[in-house]
Amino acid sequence: VACTVFLGGCNFRCPFCHNSELFMGKPQKLMEDEEFFKFLKSRKGLLDGVCVSGGEPTLYPGLESLLRRIKTLGFAVKLDTNGSRPDVLKTLVEKGLVDHVAMDVKNGPRQYAETIGIPGVSLERIEESLRFLLSDAVSYELRTTVVEPLHEESTILEMGQWLASLVPGKQAKILYLQKFVDRDTVIFSGLSAPTEEKIARFQEVLTPFVESVRIRGE
């Protein structure tokens, strides 16, 4: 049982993002730090952990001290990240401040820039984060939000081949496929979820490249 804290700010502009208010302008602060920690203290024995999400939490200047305080209270920490800041990710793991990492893998390399809304993006840092996770330095999962028309069988195949090439002879342990769900916080129109048949086919396509491919929600 966990609670989730959302940190504002993101360096990606994914058109399917549910939390667009966290990167559009300056996000409104809904809770002061001390109020948050008062809440956590009142949930000791009831909660097992805290999921720190965003936005992109590795952009948050006080992230290390935030996680340290959470850990001091005895909670496990799960960190959601887009993998764009491998230096921060490595430091937090090496200092024992993160117990589990969930990293988004947005698409195959040729479609990555379009999928994250950043033309000309370099994937060097993304790949560095992926290689770090593949080293088993920390418990992790990879996840891909599947969106029409951004994902097709060819892009999913390319993504699987890319993941398998990062550390020769080493497959990612687990990747979750999760269907896009349209909400009023999604600022782009024309996006939809794939059919059940299509996402099942994507699972088949990825299976040779990842130890376990699961469809979230099943």
PDB file of N, CA and C in Angstrom, residues 106-165:
ATOM      1  N   LYS A 106       9.368   5.244 -24.188  1.00  0.00           N
ATOM      2  CA  LYS A 106       8.272   5.883 -24.914  1.00  0.00           C
ATOM      3  C   LYS A 106       7.943   5.239 -26.258  1.00  0.00           C
ATOM      4  N   ASN A 107       8.989   4.762 -26.972  1.00  0.00           N
ATOM      5  CA  ASN A 107       8.754   4.237 -28.320  1.00  0.00           C
ATOM      6  C   ASN A 107      10.078   3.722 -28.877  1.00  0.00           C
ATOM      7  N   GLY A 108      10.065   3.304 -30.137  1.00  0.00           N
ATOM      8  CA  GLY A 108      11.304   2.976 -30.808  1.00  0.00           C
ATOM      9  C   GLY A 108      12.128   4.222 -31.045  1.00  0.00           C
ATOM     10  N   PRO A 109      13.446   4.087 -31.257  1.00  0.00           N
ATOM     11  CA  PRO A 109      14.332   5.254 -31.377  1.00  0.00           C
ATOM     12  C   PRO A 109      13.911   6.269 -32.431  1.00  0.00           C
ATOM     13  N   ARG A 110      13.487   5.813 -33.591  1.00  0.00           N
ATOM     14  CA  ARG A 110      13.152   6.761 -34.659  1.00  0.00           C
ATOM     15  C   ARG A 110      11.894   7.559 -34.358  1.00  0.00           C
ATOM     16  N   GLN A 111      11.047   7.043 -33.467  1.00  0.00           N
ATOM     17  CA  GLN A 111       9.787   7.726 -33.130  1.00  0.00           C
ATOM     18  C   GLN A 111       9.851   8.427 -31.772  1.00  0.00           C
ATOM     19  N   TYR A 112      11.006   8.344 -31.105  1.00  0.00           N
ATOM     20  CA  TYR A 112      11.081   8.860 -29.740  1.00  0.00           C
ATOM     21  C   TYR A 112      10.800  10.350 -29.675  1.00  0.00           C
ATOM     22  N   ALA A 113      11.433  11.114 -30.552  1.00  0.00           N
ATOM     23  CA  ALA A 113      11.282  12.574 -30.511  1.00  0.00           C
ATOM     24  C   ALA A 113       9.825  12.987 -30.683  1.00  0.00           C
ATOM     25  N   GLU A 114       9.141  12.369 -31.638  1.00  0.00           N
ATOM     26  CA  GLU A 114       7.732  12.689 -31.863  1.00  0.00           C
ATOM     27  C   GLU A 114       6.887  12.312 -30.653  1.00  0.00           C
ATOM     28  N   THR A 115       7.209  11.171 -30.062  1.00  0.00           N
ATOM     29  CA  THR A 115       6.407  10.661 -28.945  1.00  0.00           C
ATOM     30  C   THR A 115       6.553  11.515 -27.693  1.00  0.00           C
ATOM     31  N   ILE A 116       7.733  12.109 -27.490  1.00  0.00           N
ATOM     32  CA  ILE A 116       7.920  12.944 -26.298  1.00  0.00           C
ATOM     33  C   ILE A 116       7.761  14.430 -26.604  1.00  0.00           C
ATOM     34  N   GLY A 117       7.499  14.777 -27.856  1.00  0.00           N
ATOM     35  CA  GLY A 117       7.257  16.169 -28.212  1.00  0.00           C
ATOM     36  C   GLY A 117       8.484  17.046 -28.176  1.00  0.00           C
ATOM     37  N   ILE A 118       9.691  16.456 -28.347  1.00  0.00           N
ATOM     38  CA  ILE A 118      10.947  17.217 -28.320  1.00  0.00           C
ATOM     39  C   ILE A 118      11.719  16.909 -29.601  1.00  0.00           C
ATOM     40  N   PRO A 119      11.585  17.739 -30.637  1.00  0.00           N
ATOM     41  CA  PRO A 119      12.289  17.481 -31.896  1.00  0.00           C
ATOM     42  C   PRO A 119      13.801  17.415 -31.704  1.00  0.00           C
ATOM     43  N   GLY A 120      14.428  16.455 -32.365  1.00  0.00           N
ATOM     44  CA  GLY A 120      15.881  16.365 -32.351  1.00  0.00           C
ATOM     45  C   GLY A 120      16.493  15.882 -31.058  1.00  0.00           C
ATOM     46  N   VAL A 121      15.699  15.285 -30.169  1.00  0.00           N
ATOM     47  CA  VAL A 121      16.226  14.835 -28.880  1.00  0.00           C
ATOM     48  C   VAL A 121      17.292  13.754 -29.076  1.00  0.00           C
ATOM     49  N   SER A 122      18.340  13.800 -28.246  1.00  0.00           N
ATOM     50  CA  SER A 122      19.349  12.747 -28.226  1.00  0.00           C
ATOM     51  C   SER A 122      18.920  11.675 -27.236  1.00  0.00           C
ATOM     52  N   LEU A 123      19.122  10.417 -27.607  1.00  0.00           N
ATOM     53  CA  LEU A 123      18.729   9.306 -26.734  1.00  0.00           C
ATOM     54  C   LEU A 123      19.885   8.809 -25.871  1.00  0.00           C
ATOM     55  N   GLU A 124      21.005   9.503 -25.899  1.00  0.00           N
ATOM     56  CA  GLU A 124      22.187   9.049 -25.165  1.00  0.00           C
ATOM     57  C   GLU A 124      21.905   8.877 -23.672  1.00  0.00           C
ATOM     58  N   ARG A 125      21.248   9.861 -23.070  1.00  0.00           N
ATOM     59  CA  ARG A 125      20.971   9.781 -21.630  1.00  0.00           C
ATOM     60  C   ARG A 125      19.899   8.734 -21.323  1.00  0.00           C
ATOM     61  N   ILE A 126      18.928   8.616 -22.205  1.00  0.00           N
ATOM     62  CA  ILE A 126      17.908   7.578 -22.029  1.00  0.00           C
ATOM     63  C   ILE A 126      18.578   6.210 -22.015  1.00  0.00           C
ATOM     64  N   GLU A 127      19.469   5.997 -22.966  1.00  0.00           N
ATOM     65  CA  GLU A 127      20.166   4.713 -23.055  1.00  0.00           C
ATOM     66  C   GLU A 127      21.053   4.477 -21.835  1.00  0.00           C
ATOM     67  N   GLU A 128      21.676   5.528 -21.321  1.00  0.00           N
ATOM     68  CA  GLU A 128      22.505   5.376 -20.122  1.00  0.00           C
ATOM     69  C   GLU A 128      21.665   4.935 -18.932  1.00  0.00           C
ATOM     70  N   SER A 129      20.481   5.512 -18.785  1.00  0.00           N
ATOM     71  CA  SER A 129      19.586   5.105 -17.696  1.00  0.00           C
ATOM     72  C   SER A 129      19.135   3.660 -17.868  1.00  0.00           C
ATOM     73  N   LEU A 130      18.806   3.283 -19.095  1.00  0.00           N
ATOM     74  CA  LEU A 130      18.374   1.908 -19.352  1.00  0.00           C
ATOM     75  C   LEU A 130      19.485   0.910 -19.049  1.00  0.00           C
ATOM     76  N   ARG A 131      20.698   1.222 -19.469  1.00  0.00           N
ATOM     77  CA  ARG A 131      21.821   0.323 -19.188  1.00  0.00           C
ATOM     78  C   ARG A 131      22.055   0.195 -17.685  1.00  0.00           C
ATOM     79  N   PHE A 132      21.893   1.297 -16.969  1.00  0.00           N
ATOM     80  CA  PHE A 132      22.051   1.252 -15.511  1.00  0.00           C
ATOM     81  C   PHE A 132      21.013   0.319 -14.895  1.00  0.00           C
ATOM     82  N   LEU A 133      19.768   0.421 -15.321  1.00  0.00           N
ATOM     83  CA  LEU A 133      18.733  -0.458 -14.780  1.00  0.00           C
ATOM     84  C   LEU A 133      18.999  -1.911 -15.163  1.00  0.00           C
ATOM     85  N   LEU A 134      19.437  -2.131 -16.379  1.00  0.00           N
ATOM     86  CA  LEU A 134      19.734  -3.493 -16.827  1.00  0.00           C
ATOM     87  C   LEU A 134      20.887  -4.117 -16.052  1.00  0.00           C
ATOM     88  N   SER A 135      21.697  -3.296 -15.376  1.00  0.00           N
ATOM     89  CA  SER A 135      22.787  -3.817 -14.552  1.00  0.00           C
ATOM     90  C   SER A 135      22.278  -4.402 -13.236  1.00  0.00           C
ATOM     91  N   ASP A 136      20.973  -4.266 -12.987  1.00  0.00           N
ATOM     92  CA  ASP A 136      20.334  -4.789 -11.773  1.00  0.00           C
ATOM     93  C   ASP A 136      20.844  -4.101 -10.506  1.00  0.00           C
ATOM     94  N   ALA A 137      21.208  -2.848 -10.620  1.00  0.00           N
ATOM     95  CA  ALA A 137      21.635  -2.081  -9.450  1.00  0.00           C
ATOM     96  C   ALA A 137      20.469  -1.810  -8.506  1.00  0.00           C
ATOM     97  N   VAL A 138      19.245  -1.892  -9.030  1.00  0.00           N
ATOM     98  CA  VAL A 138      18.049  -1.620  -8.238  1.00  0.00           C
ATOM     99  C   VAL A 138      16.878  -2.373  -8.866  1.00  0.00           C
ATOM    100  N   SER A 139      15.881  -2.681  -8.079  1.00  0.00           N
ATOM    101  CA  SER A 139      14.650  -3.270  -8.609  1.00  0.00           C
ATOM    102  C   SER A 139      14.007  -2.283  -9.578  1.00  0.00           C
ATOM    103  N   TYR A 140      13.519  -2.775 -10.709  1.00  0.00           N
ATOM    104  CA  TYR A 140      12.986  -1.844 -11.705  1.00  0.00           C
ATOM    105  C   TYR A 140      11.893  -2.494 -12.553  1.00  0.00           C
ATOM    106  N   GLU A 141      11.174  -1.644 -13.255  1.00  0.00           N
ATOM    107  CA  GLU A 141      10.264  -2.050 -14.314  1.00  0.00           C
ATOM    108  C   GLU A 141      10.333  -1.006 -15.405  1.00  0.00           C
ATOM    109  N   LEU A 142      10.120  -1.436 -16.631  1.00  0.00           N
ATOM    110  CA  LEU A 142       9.961  -0.532 -17.764  1.00  0.00           C
ATOM    111  C   LEU A 142       8.492  -0.503 -18.128  1.00  0.00           C
ATOM    112  N   ARG A 143       8.042   0.603 -18.719  1.00  0.00           N
ATOM    113  CA  ARG A 143       6.626   0.686 -19.071  1.00  0.00           C
ATOM    114  C   ARG A 143       6.461   1.577 -20.293  1.00  0.00           C
ATOM    115  N   THR A 144       5.504   1.207 -21.109  1.00  0.00           N
ATOM    116  CA  THR A 144       5.210   1.948 -22.329  1.00  0.00           C
ATOM    117  C   THR A 144       3.718   2.212 -22.397  1.00  0.00           C
ATOM    118  N   THR A 145       3.348   3.490 -22.473  1.00  0.00           N
ATOM    119  CA  THR A 145       1.952   3.849 -22.696  1.00  0.00           C
ATOM    120  C   THR A 145       1.700   3.813 -24.199  1.00  0.00           C
ATOM    121  N   VAL A 146       0.782   2.954 -24.611  1.00  0.00           N
ATOM    122  CA  VAL A 146       0.541   2.721 -26.036  1.00  0.00           C
ATOM    123  C   VAL A 146      -0.608   3.601 -26.503  1.00  0.00           C
ATOM    124  N   VAL A 147      -0.316   4.382 -27.555  1.00  0.00           N
ATOM    125  CA  VAL A 147      -1.240   5.420 -28.015  1.00  0.00           C
ATOM    126  C   VAL A 147      -1.398   5.341 -29.530  1.00  0.00           C
ATOM    127  N   GLU A 148      -2.634   5.409 -29.992  1.00  0.00           N
ATOM    128  CA  GLU A 148      -2.880   5.607 -31.425  1.00  0.00           C
ATOM    129  C   GLU A 148      -2.828   7.105 -31.706  1.00  0.00           C
ATOM    130  N   PRO A 149      -2.137   7.565 -32.730  1.00  0.00           N
ATOM    131  CA  PRO A 149      -1.457   6.822 -33.801  1.00  0.00           C
ATOM    132  C   PRO A 149       0.061   6.754 -33.640  1.00  0.00           C
ATOM    133  N   LEU A 150       0.587   6.916 -32.417  1.00  0.00           N
ATOM    134  CA  LEU A 150       2.029   6.983 -32.220  1.00  0.00           C
ATOM    135  C   LEU A 150       2.717   5.624 -32.249  1.00  0.00           C
ATOM    136  N   HIS A 151       1.981   4.567 -31.937  1.00  0.00           N
ATOM    137  CA  HIS A 151       2.576   3.237 -31.866  1.00  0.00           C
ATOM    138  C   HIS A 151       1.950   2.300 -32.893  1.00  0.00           C
ATOM    139  N   GLU A 152       2.810   1.661 -33.644  1.00  0.00           N
ATOM    140  CA  GLU A 152       2.412   0.634 -34.597  1.00  0.00           C
ATOM    141  C   GLU A 152       3.296  -0.587 -34.376  1.00  0.00           C
ATOM    142  N   GLU A 153       2.946  -1.684 -35.016  1.00  0.00           N
ATOM    143  CA  GLU A 153       3.725  -2.904 -34.825  1.00  0.00           C
ATOM    144  C   GLU A 153       5.197  -2.680 -35.176  1.00  0.00           C
ATOM    145  N   SER A 154       5.471  -1.906 -36.227  1.00  0.00           N
ATOM    146  CA  SER A 154       6.857  -1.673 -36.642  1.00  0.00           C
ATOM    147  C   SER A 154       7.633  -0.879 -35.598  1.00  0.00           C
ATOM    148  N   THR A 155       6.981   0.105 -34.949  1.00  0.00           N
ATOM    149  CA  THR A 155       7.681   0.897 -33.940  1.00  0.00           C
ATOM    150  C   THR A 155       7.913   0.087 -32.667  1.00  0.00           C
ATOM    151  N   ILE A 156       6.965  -0.779 -32.347  1.00  0.00           N
ATOM    152  CA  ILE A 156       7.114  -1.644 -31.178  1.00  0.00           C
ATOM    153  C   ILE A 156       8.240  -2.655 -31.413  1.00  0.00           C
ATOM    154  N   LEU A 157       8.319  -3.212 -32.613  1.00  0.00           N
ATOM    155  CA  LEU A 157       9.407  -4.127 -32.953  1.00  0.00           C
ATOM    156  C   LEU A 157      10.753  -3.417 -32.830  1.00  0.00           C
ATOM    157  N   GLU A 158      10.817  -2.218 -33.346  1.00  0.00           N
ATOM    158  CA  GLU A 158      12.054  -1.443 -33.260  1.00  0.00           C
ATOM    159  C   GLU A 158      12.422  -1.178 -31.812  1.00  0.00           C
ATOM    160  N   MET A 159      11.435  -0.902 -30.979  1.00  0.00           N
ATOM    161  CA  MET A 159      11.691  -0.664 -29.565  1.00  0.00           C
ATOM    162  C   MET A 159      12.270  -1.908 -28.902  1.00  0.00           C
ATOM    163  N   GLY A 160      11.700  -3.072 -29.203  1.00  0.00           N
ATOM    164  CA  GLY A 160      12.211  -4.312 -28.635  1.00  0.00           C
ATOM    165  C   GLY A 160      13.636  -4.599 -29.064  1.00  0.00           C
ATOM    166  N   GLN A 161      13.918  -4.405 -30.339  1.00  0.00           N
ATOM    167  CA  GLN A 161      15.268  -4.629 -30.849  1.00  0.00           C
ATOM    168  C   GLN A 161      16.261  -3.667 -30.206  1.00  0.00           C
ATOM    169  N   TRP A 162      15.840  -2.442 -30.022  1.00  0.00           N
ATOM    170  CA  TRP A 162      16.681  -1.427 -29.378  1.00  0.00           C
ATOM    171  C   TRP A 162      17.006  -1.820 -27.943  1.00  0.00           C
ATOM    172  N   LEU A 163      15.996  -2.209 -27.177  1.00  0.00           N
ATOM    173  CA  LEU A 163      16.219  -2.611 -25.791  1.00  0.00           C
ATOM    174  C   LEU A 163      17.190  -3.783 -25.708  1.00  0.00           C
ATOM    175  N   ALA A 164      17.024  -4.744 -26.611  1.00  0.00           N
ATOM    176  CA  ALA A 164      17.872  -5.932 -26.581  1.00  0.00           C
ATOM    177  C   ALA A 164      19.317  -5.626 -26.977  1.00  0.00           C
ATOM    178  N   SER A 165      19.524  -4.520 -27.684  1.00  0.00           N
ATOM    179  CA  SER A 165      20.866  -4.183 -28.156  1.00  0.00           C
ATOM    180  C   SER A 165      21.683  -3.400 -27.135  1.00  0.00           C
TER     181      SER A 165
END
